[in-house]
Structure formats: structure tokens, C-alpha cells
Coordinates of C-alpha atoms and ligand atoms in Angstrom, one line a residue:
X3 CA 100.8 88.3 85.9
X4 CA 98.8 87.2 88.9
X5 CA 100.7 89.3 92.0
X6 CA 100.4 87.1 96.1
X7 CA 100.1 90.6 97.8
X8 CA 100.9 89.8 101.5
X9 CA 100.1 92.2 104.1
X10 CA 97.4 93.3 101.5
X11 CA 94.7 93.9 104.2
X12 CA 96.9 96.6 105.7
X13 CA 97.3 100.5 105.7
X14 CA 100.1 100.2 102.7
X15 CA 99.6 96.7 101.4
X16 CA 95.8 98.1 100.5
X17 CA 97.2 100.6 98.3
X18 CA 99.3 98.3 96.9
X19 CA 96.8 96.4 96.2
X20 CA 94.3 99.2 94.5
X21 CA 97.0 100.2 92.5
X22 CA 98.3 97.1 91.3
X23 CA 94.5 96.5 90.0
X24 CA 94.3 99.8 88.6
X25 CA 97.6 99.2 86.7
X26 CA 96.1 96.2 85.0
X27 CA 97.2 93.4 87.3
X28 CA 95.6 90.3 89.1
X29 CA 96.1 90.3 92.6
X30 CA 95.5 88.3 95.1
X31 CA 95.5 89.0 98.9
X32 CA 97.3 87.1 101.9
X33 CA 97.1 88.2 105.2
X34 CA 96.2 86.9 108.6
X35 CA 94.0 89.9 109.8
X36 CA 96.0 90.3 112.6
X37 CA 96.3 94.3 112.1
X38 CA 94.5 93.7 108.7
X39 CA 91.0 94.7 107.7
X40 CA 89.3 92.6 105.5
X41 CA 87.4 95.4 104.2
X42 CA 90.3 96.7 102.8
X43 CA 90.4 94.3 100.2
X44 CA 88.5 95.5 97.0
X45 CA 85.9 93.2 95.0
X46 CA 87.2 91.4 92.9
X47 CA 90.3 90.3 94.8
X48 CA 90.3 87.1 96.2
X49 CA 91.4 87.1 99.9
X50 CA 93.4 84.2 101.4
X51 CA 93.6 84.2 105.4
X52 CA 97.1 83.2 106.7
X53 CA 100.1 83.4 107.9
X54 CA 103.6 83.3 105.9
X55 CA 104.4 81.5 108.4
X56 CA 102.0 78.7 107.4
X57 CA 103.8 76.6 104.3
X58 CA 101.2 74.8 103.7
X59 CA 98.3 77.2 103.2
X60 CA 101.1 80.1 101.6
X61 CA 101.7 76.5 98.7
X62 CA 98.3 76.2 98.2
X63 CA 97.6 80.0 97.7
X64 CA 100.3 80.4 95.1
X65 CA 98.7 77.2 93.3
X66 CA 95.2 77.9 93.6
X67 CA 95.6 81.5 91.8
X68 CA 98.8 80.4 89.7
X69 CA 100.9 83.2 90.8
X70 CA 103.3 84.1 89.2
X71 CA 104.8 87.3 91.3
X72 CA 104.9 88.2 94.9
X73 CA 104.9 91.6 96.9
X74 CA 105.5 90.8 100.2
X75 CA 104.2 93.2 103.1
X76 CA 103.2 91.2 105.7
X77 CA 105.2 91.7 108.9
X78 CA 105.5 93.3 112.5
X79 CA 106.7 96.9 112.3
X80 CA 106.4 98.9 115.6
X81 CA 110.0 99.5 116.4
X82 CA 109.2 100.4 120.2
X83 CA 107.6 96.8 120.3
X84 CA 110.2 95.3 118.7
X85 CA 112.3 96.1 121.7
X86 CA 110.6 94.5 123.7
X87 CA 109.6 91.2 122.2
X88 CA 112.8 90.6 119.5
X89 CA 112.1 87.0 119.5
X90 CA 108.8 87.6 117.8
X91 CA 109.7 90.1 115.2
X92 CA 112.5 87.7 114.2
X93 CA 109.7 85.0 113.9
X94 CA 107.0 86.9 112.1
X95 CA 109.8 89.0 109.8
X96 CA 112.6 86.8 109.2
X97 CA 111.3 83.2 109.8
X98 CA 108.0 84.3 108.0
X99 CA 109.8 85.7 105.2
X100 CA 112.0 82.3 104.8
X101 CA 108.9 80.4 104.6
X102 CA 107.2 82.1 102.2
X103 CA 110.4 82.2 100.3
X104 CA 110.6 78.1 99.9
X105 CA 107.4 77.6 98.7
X106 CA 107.7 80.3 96.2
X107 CA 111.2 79.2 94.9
X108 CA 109.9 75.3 95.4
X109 CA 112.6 74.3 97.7
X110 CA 109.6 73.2 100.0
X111 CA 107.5 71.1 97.2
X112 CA 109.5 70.9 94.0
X113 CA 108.0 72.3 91.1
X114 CA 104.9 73.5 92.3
X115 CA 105.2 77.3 91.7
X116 CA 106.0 79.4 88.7
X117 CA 107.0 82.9 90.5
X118 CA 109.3 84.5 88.7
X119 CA 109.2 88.1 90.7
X120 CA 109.5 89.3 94.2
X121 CA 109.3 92.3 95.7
X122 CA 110.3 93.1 100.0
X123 CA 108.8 95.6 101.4
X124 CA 111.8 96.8 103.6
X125 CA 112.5 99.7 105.6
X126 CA 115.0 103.4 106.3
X127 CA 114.8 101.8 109.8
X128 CA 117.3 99.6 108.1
X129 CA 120.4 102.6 108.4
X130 CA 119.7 103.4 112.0
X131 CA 121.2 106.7 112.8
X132 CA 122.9 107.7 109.4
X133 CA 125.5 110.9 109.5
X134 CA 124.8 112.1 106.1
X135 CA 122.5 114.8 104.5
X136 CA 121.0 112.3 102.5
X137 CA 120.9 108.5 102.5
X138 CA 121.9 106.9 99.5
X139 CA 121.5 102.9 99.2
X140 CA 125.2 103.0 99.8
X141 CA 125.1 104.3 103.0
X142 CA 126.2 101.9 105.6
X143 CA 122.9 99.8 107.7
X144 CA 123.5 99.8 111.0
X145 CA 119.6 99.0 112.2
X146 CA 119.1 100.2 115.6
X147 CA 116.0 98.2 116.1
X148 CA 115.0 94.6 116.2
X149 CA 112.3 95.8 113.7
X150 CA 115.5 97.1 111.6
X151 CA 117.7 94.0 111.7
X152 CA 114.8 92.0 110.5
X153 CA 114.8 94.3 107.7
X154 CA 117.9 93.7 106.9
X155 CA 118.0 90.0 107.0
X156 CA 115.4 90.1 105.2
X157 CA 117.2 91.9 102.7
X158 CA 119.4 89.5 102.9
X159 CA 117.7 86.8 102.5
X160 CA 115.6 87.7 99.6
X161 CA 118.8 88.5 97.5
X162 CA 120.4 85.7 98.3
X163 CA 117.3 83.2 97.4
X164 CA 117.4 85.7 93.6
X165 CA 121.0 84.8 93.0
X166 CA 120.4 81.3 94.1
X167 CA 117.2 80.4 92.0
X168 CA 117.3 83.5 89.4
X169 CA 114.4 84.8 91.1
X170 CA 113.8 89.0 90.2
X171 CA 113.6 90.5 93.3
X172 CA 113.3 94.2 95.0
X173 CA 113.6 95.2 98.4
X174 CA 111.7 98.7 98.7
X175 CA 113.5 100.8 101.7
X176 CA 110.5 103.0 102.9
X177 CA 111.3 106.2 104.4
X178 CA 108.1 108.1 106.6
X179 CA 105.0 107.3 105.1
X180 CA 101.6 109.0 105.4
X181 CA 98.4 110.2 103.8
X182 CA 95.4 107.9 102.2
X183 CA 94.3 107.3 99.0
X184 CA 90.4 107.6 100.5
X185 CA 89.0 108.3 104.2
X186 CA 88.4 103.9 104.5
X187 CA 91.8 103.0 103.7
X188 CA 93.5 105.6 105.9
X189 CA 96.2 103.9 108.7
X190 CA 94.0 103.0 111.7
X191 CA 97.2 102.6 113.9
X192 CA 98.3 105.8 116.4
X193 CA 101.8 104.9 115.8
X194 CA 103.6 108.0 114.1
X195 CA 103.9 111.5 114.4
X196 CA 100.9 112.5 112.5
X197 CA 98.1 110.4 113.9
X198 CA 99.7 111.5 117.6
X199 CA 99.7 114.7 116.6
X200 CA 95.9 114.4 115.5
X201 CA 95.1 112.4 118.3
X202 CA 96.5 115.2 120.8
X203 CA 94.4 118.1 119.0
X204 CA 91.5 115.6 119.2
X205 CA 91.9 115.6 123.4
X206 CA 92.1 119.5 123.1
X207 CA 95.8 119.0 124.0
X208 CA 99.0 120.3 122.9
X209 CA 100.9 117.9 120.2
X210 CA 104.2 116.9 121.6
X211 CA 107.8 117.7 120.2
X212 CA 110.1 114.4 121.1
X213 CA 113.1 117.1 121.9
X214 CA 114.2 120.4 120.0
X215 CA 117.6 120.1 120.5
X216 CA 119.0 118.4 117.9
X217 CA 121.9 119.7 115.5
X218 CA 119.2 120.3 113.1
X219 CA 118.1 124.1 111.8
X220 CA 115.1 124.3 114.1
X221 CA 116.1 121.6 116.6
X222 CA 113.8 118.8 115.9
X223 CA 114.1 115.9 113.6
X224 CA 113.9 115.8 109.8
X225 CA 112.4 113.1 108.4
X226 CA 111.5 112.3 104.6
X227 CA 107.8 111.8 104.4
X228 CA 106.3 110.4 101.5
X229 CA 102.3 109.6 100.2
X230 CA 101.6 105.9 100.5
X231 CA 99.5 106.7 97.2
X232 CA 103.5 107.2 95.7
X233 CA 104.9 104.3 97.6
X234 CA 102.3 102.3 95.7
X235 CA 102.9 103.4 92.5
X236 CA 106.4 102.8 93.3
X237 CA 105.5 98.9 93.6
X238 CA 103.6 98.8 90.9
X239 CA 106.6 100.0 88.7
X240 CA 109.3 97.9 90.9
X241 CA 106.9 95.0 89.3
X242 CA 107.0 96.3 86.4
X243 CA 110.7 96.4 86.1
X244 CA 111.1 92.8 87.6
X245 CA 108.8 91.3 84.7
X246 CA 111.1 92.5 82.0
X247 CA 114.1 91.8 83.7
X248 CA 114.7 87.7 85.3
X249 CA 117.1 87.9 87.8
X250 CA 117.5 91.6 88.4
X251 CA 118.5 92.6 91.7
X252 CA 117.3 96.0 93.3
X253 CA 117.7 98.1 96.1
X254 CA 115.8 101.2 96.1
X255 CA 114.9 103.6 98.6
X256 CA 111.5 105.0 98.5
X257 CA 111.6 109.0 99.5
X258 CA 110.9 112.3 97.9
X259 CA 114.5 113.6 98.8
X260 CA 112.8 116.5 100.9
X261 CA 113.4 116.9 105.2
X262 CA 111.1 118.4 106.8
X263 CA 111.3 118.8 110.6
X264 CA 108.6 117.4 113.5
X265 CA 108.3 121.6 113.6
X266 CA 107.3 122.0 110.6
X267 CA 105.2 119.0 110.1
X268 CA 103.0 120.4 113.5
X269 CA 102.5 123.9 111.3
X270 CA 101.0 121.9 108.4
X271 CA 99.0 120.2 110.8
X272 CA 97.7 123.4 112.2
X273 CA 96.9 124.8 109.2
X274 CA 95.2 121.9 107.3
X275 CA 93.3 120.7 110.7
X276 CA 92.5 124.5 111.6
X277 CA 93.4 123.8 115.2
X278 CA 95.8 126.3 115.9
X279 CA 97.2 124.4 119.1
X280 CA 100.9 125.4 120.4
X281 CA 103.5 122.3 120.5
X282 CA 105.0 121.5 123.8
X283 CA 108.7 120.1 123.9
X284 CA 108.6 116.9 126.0
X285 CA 112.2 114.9 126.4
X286 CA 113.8 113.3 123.1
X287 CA 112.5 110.0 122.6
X288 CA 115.2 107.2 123.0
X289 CA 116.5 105.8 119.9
X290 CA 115.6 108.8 117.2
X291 CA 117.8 109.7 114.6
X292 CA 118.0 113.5 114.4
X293 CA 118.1 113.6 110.4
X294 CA 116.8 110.9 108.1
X295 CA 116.2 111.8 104.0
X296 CA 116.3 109.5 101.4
X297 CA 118.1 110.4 98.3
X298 CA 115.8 109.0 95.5
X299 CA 118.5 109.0 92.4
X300 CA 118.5 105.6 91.9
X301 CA 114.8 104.6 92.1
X302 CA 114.6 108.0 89.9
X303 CA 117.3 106.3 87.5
X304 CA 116.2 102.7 87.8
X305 CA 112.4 102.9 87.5
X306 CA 111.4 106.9 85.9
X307 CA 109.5 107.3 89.5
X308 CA 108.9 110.6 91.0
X309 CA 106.9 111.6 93.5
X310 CA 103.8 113.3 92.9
X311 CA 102.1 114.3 96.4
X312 CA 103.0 116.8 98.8
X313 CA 103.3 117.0 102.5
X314 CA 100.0 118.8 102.2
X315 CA 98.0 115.9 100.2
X316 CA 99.5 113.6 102.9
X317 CA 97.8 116.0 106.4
X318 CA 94.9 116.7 104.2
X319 CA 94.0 112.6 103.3
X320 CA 95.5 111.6 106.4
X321 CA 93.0 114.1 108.8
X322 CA 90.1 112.7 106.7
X323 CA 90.8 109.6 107.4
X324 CA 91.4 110.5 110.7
X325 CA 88.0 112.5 111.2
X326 CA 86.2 109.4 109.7
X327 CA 86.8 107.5 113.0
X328 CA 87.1 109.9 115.6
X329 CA 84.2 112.1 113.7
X330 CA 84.3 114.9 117.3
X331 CA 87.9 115.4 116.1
X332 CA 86.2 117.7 113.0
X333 CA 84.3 120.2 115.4
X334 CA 87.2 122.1 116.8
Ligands
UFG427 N1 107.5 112.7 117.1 C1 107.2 113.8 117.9 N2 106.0 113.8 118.5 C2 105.1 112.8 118.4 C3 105.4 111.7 117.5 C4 106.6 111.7 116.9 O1 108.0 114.7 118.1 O2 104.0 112.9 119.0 C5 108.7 112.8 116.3 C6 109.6 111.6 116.5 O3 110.4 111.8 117.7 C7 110.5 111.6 115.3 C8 109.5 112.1 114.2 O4 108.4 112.7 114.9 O5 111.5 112.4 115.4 C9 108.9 111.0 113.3 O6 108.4 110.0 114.2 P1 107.6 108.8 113.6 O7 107.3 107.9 114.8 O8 106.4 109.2 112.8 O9 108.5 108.1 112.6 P2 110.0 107.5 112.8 O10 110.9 108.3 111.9 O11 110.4 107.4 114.2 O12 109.8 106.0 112.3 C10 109.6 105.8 110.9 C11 108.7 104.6 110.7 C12 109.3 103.3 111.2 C13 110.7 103.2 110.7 C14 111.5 104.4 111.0 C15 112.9 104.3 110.5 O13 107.5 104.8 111.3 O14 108.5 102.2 110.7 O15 110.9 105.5 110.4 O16 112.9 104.3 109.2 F1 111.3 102.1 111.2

């Protein structure tokens, strides 16, 4: 199959991409560069520049390369920023994600395209503040976010257009991702706790903890973190499963099962980094669930996946990447 990889120029969509290759695939990359790095992008993989939102250019793409599956990353996801401009995450997310999905069904020029698979990258952020030990797909989504609702429609939206057309289709709930599968493809963004963390020690200055008293055993959230080398392999089996299966329908979260708290994380940090810098508690940060941790039976169930890589593979990539581009973090 030849596999539209949106959002392939990105931190997660580039490790999609790699391991979609190294699986045996053909994929091809559509992103508008906008957070992408074209770098990213191995040879060999044809990169087209655009946005979903352009039906035009998204129809020619999926002629020009005769796709025949789609894994689609592309899309706004800073919930803070979400916030505060809705109107755009709702454009780039949801009106985005209708667009592509009319030319790849050929509601927007009959005929054309012979996709037959499609796979949403989608988002925990979709549950908002879940009261249970661990989040099963049942769980109830209550998004707290703009970023989460677009999720969800999104959701929506994609399994609607599978039981409309008979269309395969995933969505793929991400929990906390982190780690690199090499120093280059590392996330450039300083968005989540581990690059903050990082970029604190690299000031010389004490990582913060966003609150330690939450009802959790050392008062600071639990989150499920998982490699983005596993979250790839997860899509590359998703695809699998989609091939052999028209019109299957699946919701899957994308954990390792395990909570580990902002506490503990900063320890790992310490010790992988060899900083050896106390935490300081700062005020929670609005919005933060105190407990968020995937139960991974059904992708388990569904698909054979497990998760390889550790909290420890994730610090130890992510800090390489990290000391890559901030090469006076490394001396201490
Ligand atoms: N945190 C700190 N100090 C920091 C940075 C973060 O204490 O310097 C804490 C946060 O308060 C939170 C935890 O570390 O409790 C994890 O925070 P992240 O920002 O790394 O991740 P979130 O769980 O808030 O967000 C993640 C993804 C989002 C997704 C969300 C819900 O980054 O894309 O999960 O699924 F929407």
C-alpha cells in the first residue's frame, strides 16, 4: 500500500513515517511546514507541501502517488493555545480533517481516489479529567480543551465517514509521549514536562512541580508516558490491521498502562541528565488532571502490541536530542 502520512514532517509523524518505511511500506509525506521540518523527511519519501485544508492540492497528492491508505497527523495541539484561539484549532483540526476526508472518500471529485484505510491520530486529551485508576476506551470524553473537543469531533467524524463509505478507520488516543528514535528527530517544541524540565536544568535552575497536592501518593500528577518509537509501531500495526479488515472500526488507546508521577519523572531526569537539581513546587497549573493512565487491553487484544521502551529509553533519547540543540546543556 502507498500510506498519505500527514503531519509527517513533525516530532511523531517522522517516526511514523521511519517506521512505516522500515515495515515495508510506501509513504508519502503531507505537511505544510508550519511546525514541520522538512529534514525530517527521509530519502526516498516524496514530500508534498500543504495544507488539509487545501482540497485541491490534498486530491492531487492522493492521485499523483495512488494512495491507497492515510495516517493522518497533521493538526494544532497545544492545549494552552487552544484556549485562547478555539476558532483556529476547530479550523485546522476539525474543518482540516473534513477536507481531507472528501477527497479521500471522493465525495469532493467522484471516483478519483482508491483509499481504503484511515488512521486519526487522536488524543487522552479527549477524557478530560477522568475519575478512574485507569482509562479504558469506555470511559466517558468529557475534553476539557478546545484541543480535546477537536479530538473528539474528529473522532467523530472519521467514524461516521467509515460507516458511511466502508472506509477502515482508527482513531489512535495518545496518552504522554516522549523520547526519539535519533538526536535529529527529537521534538524541537518546549511544550511538556520533560523538555521544561531540561530547559530549566539548562538555565542552572530548579525544574518546577505544577502543584504537589493532589490526591495522588506523592501529590503530583500521574501521567502514562509512552516512547514515540512505540506509538509508531503502534501505527504501523493499526495499518496493518485496517488492510486485512474493510470497514473495521477502532478505538484504541495508546499507553503502557504504567503512572508515573511529575516527582518521579524529575528523579529520572536527575539521574539520566546527572544534574542533581532540587524541584521547586510552583502553583497547580489550571486545567490538569491529577491522574491520567491508559489501560492498554484492547490495543493489547486488538493488534498483539506491547510496549517495548521504558521511562528511561524515553529521558535518555529525549536529553540527546535535547543536548543536540542546546549543546551547553551537556557540560553541567
Ligand atoms: N508539569 C510540571 N512542571 C513542568 C511541566 C509540566 O509539573 O515544568 C506537569 C504538568 O502539570 C502535568 C505533567 O507535568 O501534571 C505532564 O504535563 P505535560 O504538559 O507534559 O502533559 P499533559 O499531561 O498536560 O498533556 C499531555 C499532552 C497533550 C494532551 C494531554 C491530555 O501533552 O497533548 O496530555 O492527554 F492533550
Amino acid at each position: 500500500m502507498t500510506w498519505l502520512i500527514t503531519g509527517g514532517a513533525g516530532y511523531i509523524g517522522a517516526h511514523v513515517v521511519r517506521a512505516m518505511t522500515e515495515a515495508g511500506e510506501r509513504a508519502v509525506v503531507y505537511d505544510d511546514l508550519s511546525t514541520g521540518i522538512a529534514e525530517r523527511v527521509p530519502d526516498g519519501v516524496p514530500l508534498v507541501v500543504g495544507s488539509t485544508l487545501d482540497a485541491e492540492r490534498v486530491a492531487r497528492a492522493l492521485a499523483d502517488h495512488a494512495v491507497t491508505g492515510v495516517v493522518h497527523l497533521a493538526a494544532k495541539k497545544q492545549v494552552g493555545e487552544s484556549v485562547d484561539l478555539p476558532l483556529h484549532y476547530y479550523r485546522e483540526n476539525v474543518e482540516g480533517l473534513r477536507v481531507l476526508l472528501e477527497q479521500v472518500t471522493g465525495a469532493g471529485a467522484p471516483g478519483a481516489p482508491g483509499v481504503s484505510s484511515f488512521v486519526f491520530s487522536s488524543s487522552a486529551a479527549v477524557y478530560g479529567m477522568p475519575d478512574v485508576e485507569l482509562v479504558t476506551e469506555e470511559t466517558p470524553c468529557v475534553p476539557m480543551s478546545p484541543y480535546g473537543e477537536t479530538k473528539l469531533a474528529g473522532e467523530w467524524l472519521v467514524r461516521a465517514t467509515g460507516r458511511a463509505t466502508g472506509l477502515a478507520t482508527a482513531s489512535l488516543r495518545y496518552f504522554n509521549v516522549a523520547g526519539a528514535a535519533t538526536p535529529h528527530l527529537a521534538d524541537t517544541g518546549v511544550f511538556n514536562l520533560i523538555p521544561m524540565v531540561f530547559e530549566k536544568l539548562t538555565e542552572k535552575a530548579p525544574p518546577r512541580i505544577f502543584g504537589d497536592d493532589y490526591a495522588t501518593p506523592d501529590g503530583t500528577c500521574v501521567r502514562d508516558y509512552i516512547h514515540v518509537l512505540d506509538l509508531a509501531d503502534a501505527h504501523v500495526a493499526t495499518a496493518r490491521a485496517l488492510r486485512s479488515s474493510p470497514g473495521r472500526d477502532l478505538t484504541l488507546n495508546v499507553g503502557r498502562g504504567e503512572g508515573v508521577s511529575v516527582r518521579e519523572m524529575i528523579d529520572h531526569i536527575n539521574a539520566v541528565t546527572g544534574y542533581d537539581r532540587p524541584p521547586t513546587v510552583t502553583p497547580r497549573r489550571p486545567g490538569d488532571p491529577s491522574r491520567v493512565v491508559a489501560s492498554a487491553d484492547r490495543i493489547t487484544a486488538e493488534l498483539g502490541w506491547n510496549a517495548k521502551h521504558d521511562i528511561q529509553d524515553m529521558i535518555t533519547s529525549a536529553w540527546e536530542g535535547w543536548v543536540r540543540l542546546h549543546p551547553e546543556a551537556a557540560r553541567g
